[in-house]
Short mmCIF file of C-alpha atoms and ligand atoms in Angstrom, two decimals:
data_model
loop_
_atom_site.label_atom_id
_atom_site.label_comp_id
_atom_site.label_asym_id
_atom_site.label_seq_id
_atom_site.Cartn_x
_atom_site.Cartn_y
_atom_site.Cartn_z
CA UNK A 1 -16.40 5.58 -15.82
CA UNK A 2 -15.22 4.74 -19.34
CA UNK A 3 -12.47 2.15 -19.84
CA UNK A 4 -9.12 3.98 -19.55
CA UNK A 5 -7.10 1.23 -21.26
CA UNK A 6 -7.67 2.04 -24.98
CA UNK A 7 -6.42 5.62 -24.46
CA UNK A 8 -3.36 4.43 -22.53
CA UNK A 9 -2.56 1.89 -25.24
CA UNK A 10 -2.97 4.52 -27.96
CA UNK A 11 -0.44 6.70 -26.12
CA UNK A 12 1.88 3.69 -25.86
CA UNK A 13 1.65 3.27 -29.63
CA UNK A 14 2.48 6.94 -30.16
CA UNK A 15 5.46 6.68 -27.83
CA UNK A 16 6.91 3.32 -28.87
CA UNK A 17 5.54 2.87 -32.41
CA UNK A 18 4.04 -0.53 -31.69
CA UNK A 19 1.07 -1.99 -29.83
CA UNK A 20 1.59 -2.94 -26.17
CA UNK A 21 1.21 -6.65 -25.55
CA UNK A 22 -0.31 -6.37 -22.08
CA UNK A 23 -1.67 -3.98 -19.50
CA UNK A 24 -1.03 -4.27 -15.77
CA UNK A 25 -3.35 -2.72 -13.19
CA UNK A 26 -2.24 -2.34 -9.57
CA UNK A 27 -4.52 -0.70 -6.97
CA UNK A 28 -3.66 1.61 -4.08
CA UNK A 29 -5.01 0.62 -0.70
CA UNK A 30 -6.49 2.04 2.46
CA UNK A 31 -5.60 0.31 5.69
CA UNK A 32 -8.67 0.05 7.93
CA UNK A 33 -6.78 -0.92 11.08
CA UNK A 34 -3.44 -2.46 12.14
CA UNK A 35 -1.03 0.42 11.62
CA UNK A 36 2.75 0.15 11.83
CA UNK A 37 2.36 -3.47 12.91
CA UNK A 38 3.22 -5.32 9.69
CA UNK A 39 6.99 -4.99 10.21
CA UNK A 40 6.56 -6.73 13.56
CA UNK A 41 4.60 -9.53 11.91
CA UNK A 42 1.34 -8.52 13.60
CA UNK A 43 -1.78 -8.75 11.38
CA UNK A 44 -3.31 -5.84 9.45
CA UNK A 45 -6.72 -5.24 7.83
CA UNK A 46 -6.57 -3.19 4.61
CA UNK A 47 -8.68 -3.10 1.44
CA UNK A 48 -7.74 -2.12 -2.10
CA UNK A 49 -9.05 1.15 -3.54
CA UNK A 50 -10.63 2.07 -6.86
CA UNK A 51 -7.58 4.32 -7.39
CA UNK A 52 -4.95 2.40 -9.33
CA UNK A 53 -1.80 2.50 -11.40
CA UNK A 54 -1.97 1.25 -15.00
CA UNK A 55 1.03 0.18 -17.02
CA UNK A 56 1.01 -0.77 -20.72
CA UNK A 57 4.02 -2.81 -21.77
CA UNK A 58 5.78 -4.67 -24.47
CA UNK A 59 8.71 -7.03 -23.87
CA UNK A 60 12.03 -6.05 -25.45
CA UNK A 61 14.68 -8.30 -26.95
CA UNK A 62 17.38 -6.97 -24.62
CA UNK A 63 17.66 -6.40 -20.86
CA UNK A 64 16.71 -2.73 -20.95
CA UNK A 65 13.73 -1.41 -18.99
CA UNK A 66 12.32 1.78 -20.52
CA UNK A 67 9.73 3.65 -18.45
CA UNK A 68 7.62 6.62 -19.48
CA UNK A 69 4.97 8.21 -17.32
CA UNK A 70 2.01 10.23 -18.56
CA UNK A 71 2.42 12.46 -15.52
CA UNK A 72 5.17 14.92 -16.53
CA UNK A 73 6.30 15.20 -12.89
CA UNK A 74 7.81 11.76 -13.39
CA UNK A 75 10.29 12.04 -16.26
CA UNK A 76 11.36 9.05 -18.40
CA UNK A 77 13.75 6.54 -16.87
CA UNK A 78 15.61 3.56 -18.20
CA UNK A 79 18.04 1.02 -16.83
CA UNK A 80 19.51 -2.41 -17.44
CA UNK A 81 17.93 -5.44 -15.74
CA UNK A 82 20.56 -7.13 -13.53
CA UNK A 83 20.94 -8.84 -10.14
CA UNK A 84 22.64 -5.68 -8.76
CA UNK A 85 21.23 -2.40 -10.06
CA UNK A 86 22.75 0.93 -9.05
CA UNK A 87 19.92 3.10 -7.64
CA UNK A 88 18.88 6.46 -9.09
CA UNK A 89 19.32 9.32 -6.58
CA UNK A 90 17.31 8.91 -3.37
CA UNK A 91 13.63 9.71 -3.83
CA UNK A 92 13.64 9.10 -7.61
CA UNK A 93 10.46 7.40 -8.77
CA UNK A 94 12.42 5.01 -10.99
CA UNK A 95 13.85 3.30 -7.91
CA UNK A 96 10.53 1.52 -7.32
CA UNK A 97 10.86 -0.12 -10.74
CA UNK A 98 14.51 -0.96 -10.06
CA UNK A 99 13.46 -2.48 -6.72
CA UNK A 100 11.11 -4.94 -8.42
CA UNK A 101 13.47 -5.64 -11.32
CA UNK A 102 16.48 -6.33 -9.13
CA UNK A 103 14.79 -8.88 -6.91
CA UNK A 104 13.27 -10.69 -9.91
CA UNK A 105 16.68 -10.78 -11.61
CA UNK A 106 18.32 -12.01 -8.41
CA UNK A 107 15.83 -14.61 -7.30
CA UNK A 108 14.08 -15.64 -10.52
CA UNK A 109 16.82 -15.04 -13.08
CA UNK A 110 14.75 -12.75 -15.36
CA UNK A 111 16.83 -11.22 -18.18
CA UNK A 112 14.41 -9.66 -20.60
CA UNK A 113 13.51 -5.98 -20.28
CA UNK A 114 10.38 -4.15 -21.44
CA UNK A 115 9.04 -0.81 -22.64
CA UNK A 116 6.32 0.64 -20.40
CA UNK A 117 3.97 3.57 -20.29
CA UNK A 118 2.48 4.34 -16.89
CA UNK A 119 -0.47 6.38 -15.65
CA UNK A 120 -2.42 6.37 -12.44
CA UNK A 121 -4.58 8.18 -9.95
CA UNK A 122 -3.23 6.99 -6.58
CA UNK A 123 -1.97 10.22 -5.00
CA UNK A 124 1.72 9.95 -4.04
CA UNK A 125 2.94 10.42 -0.44
CA UNK A 126 -0.64 10.04 0.83
CA UNK A 127 -0.39 6.82 2.83
CA UNK A 128 -2.39 5.00 0.12
CA UNK A 129 0.53 2.95 -1.09
CA UNK A 130 1.19 4.49 -4.48
CA UNK A 131 4.79 3.28 -4.14
CA UNK A 132 3.86 -0.39 -3.83
CA UNK A 133 1.32 -0.07 -6.65
CA UNK A 134 4.23 1.11 -8.79
CA UNK A 135 6.71 -1.55 -7.73
CA UNK A 136 4.11 -4.33 -7.99
CA UNK A 137 3.05 -3.11 -11.45
CA UNK A 138 6.68 -3.05 -12.61
CA UNK A 139 7.26 -6.47 -11.05
CA UNK A 140 4.25 -7.94 -12.86
CA UNK A 141 5.37 -6.31 -16.12
CA UNK A 142 8.81 -7.83 -15.71
CA UNK A 143 7.34 -11.25 -14.89
CA UNK A 144 5.06 -11.02 -17.94
CA UNK A 145 7.95 -10.06 -20.22
CA UNK A 146 9.87 -13.11 -18.99
CA UNK A 147 6.92 -15.52 -19.01
CA UNK A 148 7.41 -16.01 -15.32
CA UNK A 149 4.39 -17.24 -13.34
CA UNK A 150 4.58 -16.76 -9.58
CA UNK A 151 1.82 -17.50 -7.08
CA UNK A 152 0.41 -14.16 -5.68
CA UNK A 153 1.46 -14.72 -2.04
CA UNK A 154 4.99 -15.67 -3.10
CA UNK A 155 5.10 -12.71 -5.47
CA UNK A 156 3.89 -10.38 -2.67
CA UNK A 157 6.69 -11.59 -0.42
CA UNK A 158 9.24 -11.06 -3.20
CA UNK A 159 7.96 -7.55 -3.91
CA UNK A 160 7.96 -6.63 -0.21
CA UNK A 161 11.57 -7.70 0.20
CA UNK A 162 12.42 -6.06 -3.12
CA UNK A 163 10.95 -2.69 -2.16
CA UNK A 164 13.39 -2.31 0.74
CA UNK A 165 15.82 -1.39 -2.05
CA UNK A 166 14.47 2.18 -1.73
CA UNK A 167 15.72 2.39 1.87
CA UNK A 168 12.47 2.04 3.83
CA UNK A 169 12.50 -0.94 6.19
CA UNK A 170 8.84 -1.56 5.54
CA UNK A 171 6.62 -4.53 6.30
CA UNK A 172 4.69 -6.59 3.77
CA UNK A 173 1.16 -5.18 3.98
CA UNK A 174 1.11 -3.07 0.83
CA UNK A 175 2.36 -5.63 -1.66
CA UNK A 176 0.14 -8.33 -0.11
CA UNK A 177 -3.07 -6.30 -0.41
CA UNK A 178 -2.15 -4.98 -3.86
CA UNK A 179 -1.73 -8.52 -5.21
CA UNK A 180 -4.40 -10.38 -3.25
CA UNK A 181 -7.27 -7.92 -2.73
CA UNK A 182 -10.81 -8.96 -3.49
CA UNK A 183 -13.68 -6.66 -4.51
CA UNK A 184 -16.13 -5.91 -1.66
CA UNK A 185 -13.79 -7.45 0.90
CA UNK A 186 -11.17 -6.34 3.37
CA UNK A 187 -8.16 -8.61 3.73
CA UNK A 188 -6.80 -9.76 7.04
CA UNK A 189 -3.12 -10.25 6.35
CA UNK A 190 -0.89 -12.20 8.71
CA UNK A 191 2.85 -12.60 8.29
CA UNK A 192 5.62 -15.08 8.63
CA UNK A 193 4.40 -17.01 6.78
CA UNK A 194 2.36 -14.58 4.71
CA UNK A 195 -1.33 -15.55 4.63
CA UNK A 196 -4.56 -13.75 3.82
CA UNK A 197 -8.21 -14.07 4.73
CA UNK A 198 -10.83 -12.15 2.73
CA UNK A 199 -13.50 -10.74 5.05
CA UNK A 200 -16.69 -9.45 3.37
CA UNK A 201 -17.54 -5.80 4.03
CA UNK A 202 -21.14 -5.20 5.12
CA UNK A 203 -22.94 -3.54 2.22
CA UNK A 204 -24.11 -0.62 4.38
CA UNK A 205 -20.62 0.37 5.58
CA UNK A 206 -18.75 3.17 3.87
CA UNK A 207 -15.12 4.15 4.35
CA UNK A 208 -14.38 7.80 3.61
CA UNK A 209 -10.75 8.53 2.74
CA UNK A 210 -9.65 12.14 3.18
CA UNK A 211 -6.30 13.72 2.37
CA UNK A 212 -4.75 16.00 4.99
CA UNK A 213 -2.97 17.89 2.16
CA UNK A 214 0.28 17.26 4.05
CA UNK A 215 2.66 15.10 2.04
CA UNK A 216 4.20 12.16 3.87
CA UNK A 217 7.18 11.83 1.59
CA UNK A 218 8.93 8.64 2.58
CA UNK A 219 12.02 9.48 0.56
CA UNK A 220 12.76 12.31 3.02
CA UNK A 221 12.29 12.94 6.76
CA UNK A 222 9.32 10.58 7.01
CA UNK A 223 11.57 7.70 5.93
CA UNK A 224 13.90 8.28 8.88
CA UNK A 225 10.96 8.66 11.25
CA UNK A 226 9.47 5.40 9.88
CA UNK A 227 12.72 3.45 10.12
CA UNK A 228 13.37 4.73 13.65
CA UNK A 229 9.93 3.42 14.77
CA UNK A 230 10.85 -0.01 13.50
CA UNK A 231 14.23 0.10 15.28
CA UNK A 232 12.56 1.20 18.53
CA UNK A 233 10.13 -1.73 18.34
CA UNK A 234 13.05 -4.12 17.88
CA UNK A 235 14.87 -2.54 20.85
CA UNK A 236 11.74 -2.77 23.02
CA UNK A 237 11.34 -6.45 22.11
CA UNK A 238 15.00 -7.17 22.98
CA UNK A 239 14.52 -5.51 26.38
CA UNK A 240 11.37 -7.53 27.03
CA UNK A 241 13.07 -10.78 26.06
CA UNK A 242 15.51 -10.25 28.93
CA UNK A 243 12.59 -11.08 31.24
CA UNK A 244 12.59 -14.90 31.65
CA UNK A 245 8.79 -15.19 31.63
CA UNK A 246 8.68 -13.33 28.32
CA UNK A 247 11.55 -15.26 26.74
CA UNK A 248 9.84 -18.51 27.73
CA UNK A 249 6.73 -17.45 25.79
CA UNK A 250 8.41 -16.81 22.45
CA UNK A 251 10.61 -14.43 20.51
CA UNK A 252 8.26 -12.40 18.29
CA UNK A 253 5.45 -9.93 18.86
CA UNK A 254 2.71 -12.32 17.66
CA UNK A 255 3.99 -15.16 19.86
CA UNK A 256 4.16 -12.99 22.95
CA UNK A 257 0.72 -11.51 22.37
CA UNK A 258 -0.82 -14.90 21.78
CA UNK A 259 0.84 -16.69 24.70
CA UNK A 260 0.94 -14.01 27.39
CA UNK A 261 -2.07 -11.88 26.41
CA UNK A 262 -2.14 -8.10 26.12
CA UNK A 263 -2.85 -7.46 29.77
CA UNK A 264 0.04 -9.48 31.20
CA UNK A 265 2.39 -8.24 28.50
CA UNK A 266 1.37 -4.63 29.19
CA UNK A 267 1.98 -5.09 32.90
CA UNK A 268 5.47 -6.53 32.36
CA UNK A 269 6.27 -3.79 29.82
CA UNK A 270 5.30 -1.10 32.34
CA UNK A 271 7.86 -2.57 34.80
CA UNK A 272 10.60 -3.22 32.28
CA UNK A 273 10.42 -0.43 29.70
CA UNK A 274 10.26 3.32 29.90
CA UNK A 275 9.92 6.40 27.69
CA UNK A 276 9.72 5.93 23.96
CA UNK A 277 10.30 2.15 24.09
CA UNK A 278 7.35 1.68 26.44
CA UNK A 279 5.15 3.83 24.21
CA UNK A 280 6.09 1.98 21.04
CA UNK A 281 5.62 -1.42 22.65
CA UNK A 282 2.24 -0.38 24.08
CA UNK A 283 1.06 0.65 20.60
CA UNK A 284 2.12 -2.67 19.10
CA UNK A 285 0.29 -4.85 21.58
CA UNK A 286 -2.82 -2.68 21.82
CA UNK A 287 -3.05 -2.39 18.01
CA UNK A 288 -2.52 -6.15 17.70
CA UNK A 289 -5.55 -6.70 19.95
CA UNK A 290 -7.59 -4.10 18.08
CA UNK A 291 -7.07 -5.88 14.75
CA UNK A 292 -8.39 -9.13 16.23
CA UNK A 293 -11.44 -7.34 17.66
CA UNK A 294 -11.99 -5.35 14.45
CA UNK A 295 -12.06 -8.56 12.43
CA UNK A 296 -14.74 -9.95 14.75
CA UNK A 297 -16.72 -6.69 14.55
CA UNK A 298 -16.52 -6.82 10.76
CA UNK A 299 -17.78 -10.39 10.66
CA UNK A 300 -20.58 -9.49 13.09
CA UNK A 301 -21.47 -6.34 11.12
CA UNK A 302 -20.94 -4.34 14.33
CA UNK A 303 -20.09 -0.89 12.93
CA UNK A 304 -20.14 0.89 16.34
CA UNK A 305 -17.41 -1.36 17.74
CA UNK A 306 -15.36 -1.14 14.54
CA UNK A 307 -15.61 2.67 14.67
CA UNK A 308 -14.60 2.77 18.31
CA UNK A 309 -11.55 0.60 17.57
CA UNK A 310 -10.58 3.03 14.81
CA UNK A 311 -10.79 5.91 17.31
CA UNK A 312 -8.63 4.00 19.79
CA UNK A 313 -6.15 3.19 17.04
CA UNK A 314 -5.83 6.87 16.17
CA UNK A 315 -5.27 7.85 19.80
CA UNK A 316 -2.55 5.22 20.14
CA UNK A 317 -0.86 6.29 16.88
CA UNK A 318 -0.97 9.94 17.93
CA UNK A 319 0.09 9.58 21.56
CA UNK A 320 2.16 6.41 21.86
CA UNK A 321 3.48 6.08 18.34
CA UNK A 322 3.75 9.80 17.55
CA UNK A 323 3.05 9.50 13.83
CA UNK A 324 0.04 11.78 13.53
CA UNK A 325 -0.03 15.40 12.39
CA UNK A 326 -2.29 18.29 13.52
CA UNK A 327 -4.03 18.27 10.11
CA UNK A 328 -4.76 14.53 10.43
CA UNK A 329 -6.08 15.06 13.96
CA UNK A 330 -8.36 17.79 12.64
CA UNK A 331 -9.71 15.59 9.83
CA UNK A 332 -10.40 12.77 12.26
CA UNK A 333 -12.21 15.11 14.64
CA UNK A 334 -14.30 16.68 11.86
CA UNK A 335 -15.23 13.30 10.39
CA UNK A 336 -16.58 12.22 13.78
CA UNK A 337 -18.44 15.52 14.21
CA UNK A 338 -20.19 15.02 10.89
CA UNK A 339 -21.47 11.52 11.55
CA UNK A 340 -18.58 9.05 11.25
CA UNK A 341 -18.64 6.15 13.72
CA UNK A 342 -14.86 6.31 14.04
CA UNK A 343 -11.83 7.70 12.25
CA UNK A 344 -8.07 7.36 12.22
CA UNK A 345 -4.98 8.18 10.26
CA UNK A 346 -4.16 5.52 7.70
CA UNK A 347 -0.82 4.39 6.31
CA UNK A 348 2.47 5.48 7.79
CA UNK A 349 1.15 8.86 9.03
CA UNK A 350 3.25 12.05 9.28
CA UNK A 351 0.67 13.49 6.85
CA UNK A 352 -1.24 11.65 4.12
CA UNK A 353 -4.80 10.45 4.64
CA UNK A 354 -7.35 9.71 7.32
CA UNK A 355 -10.04 7.03 6.99
CA UNK A 356 -13.47 7.23 8.60
CA UNK A 357 -16.24 4.66 8.89
CA UNK A 358 -19.80 5.84 8.27
CA UNK A 359 -23.10 4.22 7.60
CA UNK A 360 -24.22 4.47 3.99
CA UNK A 361 -26.86 7.06 4.92
CA UNK A 362 -24.26 9.28 6.63
CA UNK A 363 -21.31 9.02 4.23
CA UNK A 364 -22.28 12.00 2.09
CA UNK A 365 -22.80 14.09 5.22
CA UNK A 366 -19.25 13.26 6.35
CA UNK A 367 -17.87 14.14 2.90
CA UNK A 368 -19.84 17.41 2.75
CA UNK A 369 -18.76 18.35 6.28
CA UNK A 370 -15.10 17.82 5.42
CA UNK A 371 -15.45 19.83 2.21
CA UNK A 372 -17.05 22.70 4.07
CA UNK A 373 -14.96 22.78 7.20
CA UNK A 374 -11.61 21.41 6.10
CA UNK A 375 -11.02 21.82 2.37
CA UNK A 376 -12.87 25.13 1.79
CA UNK A 377 -10.35 26.95 3.98
CA UNK A 378 -7.27 25.31 2.44
CA UNK A 379 -5.63 25.39 -0.97
CA UNK A 380 -6.19 21.98 -2.57
CA UNK A 381 -3.47 21.29 -5.18
CA UNK A 382 -4.90 20.83 -8.68
CA UNK A 383 -2.96 17.55 -9.04
CA UNK A 384 -5.07 16.12 -6.23
CA UNK A 385 -8.24 16.03 -8.35
CA UNK A 386 -10.44 14.95 -5.44
CA UNK A 387 -9.05 15.07 -1.88
CA UNK A 388 -11.92 13.11 -0.33
CA UNK A 389 -13.51 9.95 -1.65
CA UNK A 390 -15.81 7.16 -0.60
CA UNK A 391 -13.67 4.05 -0.97
CA UNK A 392 -14.84 1.09 -3.06
CA UNK A 393 -13.18 -2.17 -2.02
CA UNK A 394 -11.58 -3.27 -5.27
CA UNK A 395 -9.87 -6.30 -6.78
CA UNK A 396 -6.12 -6.92 -6.64
CA UNK A 397 -3.53 -6.37 -9.35
CA UNK A 398 -3.97 -8.05 -12.73
CA UNK A 399 -2.19 -8.57 -16.03
CA UNK A 400 -4.39 -8.47 -19.09
CA UNK A 401 -3.24 -9.33 -22.60
CA UNK A 402 -3.87 -6.42 -24.92
CA UNK A 403 -5.62 -7.03 -28.20
CA UNK A 404 -6.27 -3.73 -29.99
CA UNK A 405 -9.72 -3.35 -31.57
CA UNK A 406 -8.37 -3.36 -35.15
CA UNK A 407 -6.53 -6.63 -34.49
CA UNK A 408 -9.85 -8.39 -34.25
CA UNK A 409 -10.71 -7.18 -37.75
CA UNK A 410 -7.24 -7.37 -39.30
CA UNK A 411 -5.34 -10.21 -37.66
CA UNK A 412 -2.47 -9.92 -40.13
CA UNK A 413 -1.57 -6.43 -38.88
CA UNK A 414 -1.28 -7.69 -35.29
CA UNK A 415 0.86 -10.62 -36.37
CA UNK A 416 3.32 -8.20 -37.93
CA UNK A 417 3.45 -6.10 -34.77
CA UNK A 418 3.92 -9.22 -32.65
CA UNK A 419 6.86 -10.31 -34.79
CA UNK A 420 8.45 -6.98 -33.80
CA UNK A 421 8.04 -5.38 -37.21
CA UNK A 422 6.68 -2.16 -35.69
CA UNK A 423 8.88 0.94 -35.56
CA UNK A 424 10.64 0.34 -32.24
P1 LIG B 1 2.52 3.85 3.42
O1 LIG B 1 1.62 4.55 4.32
O2 LIG B 1 1.89 3.53 2.12
O3 LIG B 1 3.79 4.58 3.24
C1 LIG B 1 3.90 2.20 5.05
C2 LIG B 1 4.57 0.85 4.80
C3 LIG B 1 3.69 -0.31 5.27
C4 LIG B 1 3.19 -0.11 6.71
C5 LIG B 1 2.56 1.28 6.83
C6 LIG B 1 2.15 1.60 8.24
C7 LIG B 1 5.91 1.02 2.74
C8 LIG B 1 6.03 0.62 1.32
N1 LIG B 1 4.80 0.65 3.38
O4 LIG B 1 2.87 2.41 4.12
O5 LIG B 1 4.45 -1.52 5.16
O6 LIG B 1 4.21 -0.31 7.65
O7 LIG B 1 3.47 2.31 6.40
O8 LIG B 1 1.22 0.69 8.71
O9 LIG B 1 6.80 1.63 3.29
#
């Protein structure tokens, strides 16, 4: 694929009349296992995708943030950088930029705004974390404009807390993978404190990511469904902590799982909890165990076990956590039929994508089977250029200084632009 940055920077020049000074890249991600566990501080195992968001920027002299998007669905937005920023209406894309800007103004004192032009190919509302790619990219742009250097794990924690501005009580997985991902690796992410371990992906494994064509729009009903899951997990934990044996073991999901073990914890939960709280709790502890086993399977190169854990994860998300959708169930079933070793919904669910593990030799068969038996019978929106892809584990977000080609030949012209003598 040709380098997309020169074209983006040329469009920036057209729009703002001056060269950008830097380009930020922030990838989407696919979570391999550990779903809906990050907000309970239980580990997750995602990898970054080759799909990414790109943002060309130039710092301004004032506190204004001016955002343009090459996708006309996302109209221009601008706002003033401040420690308390009034949100745009709920669901507005500009709120992800405000989220990052507000927390950096509050906790790092940034004051200088920037002009930005954005493009990307992470499909929105697909469970591939387009929202965090956007907030992380805006956060990095803001940090760059203010010459602020923050260590990636600290920045990930800031961005995760910042993103709650949009009203989703999310965990910290997306920002952590976006900022810390490593090419050819999955990342085991643990929380509180945030820490990451890069685990190499066997070269013969392929992860196929397939869109259900159902949007999981977390600014609408899916947001309420997501937040209610988190509240139910907190309620289940409170109930469990009323049992002296449980309270003696700790106060958080990871502590209880580590000290009591899944079996004992499951037995106590079956006595103490019922209905939805029992289901949610059961998913948390079983998924927590699956992540630990999946990590071992990954290290051992044991694709069968990893696939089986993905299947079990999907069953738990569908039955106990109730976040699947008939179209996701169908994708998962078809992927397995066409040679995948395991498959599951990925991301928050309610629509969005499924992920399937296949051996290299079988990946194209899985893709072809899905095309034939899923996509051929459905209308695929043109905006979704390619609804199924073989994921390439990619590097995390980066900020790259932009030196236009002519600047290398005519340094004087660049100097003028850098002194702000362009037509802003
Ligand atoms: P997606 O699927 O990208 O909306 C959400 C949360 C994650 C995590 C997963 C479920 C946000 C920004 N991210 O991701 O923190 O809880 O769901 O595992 O809301």
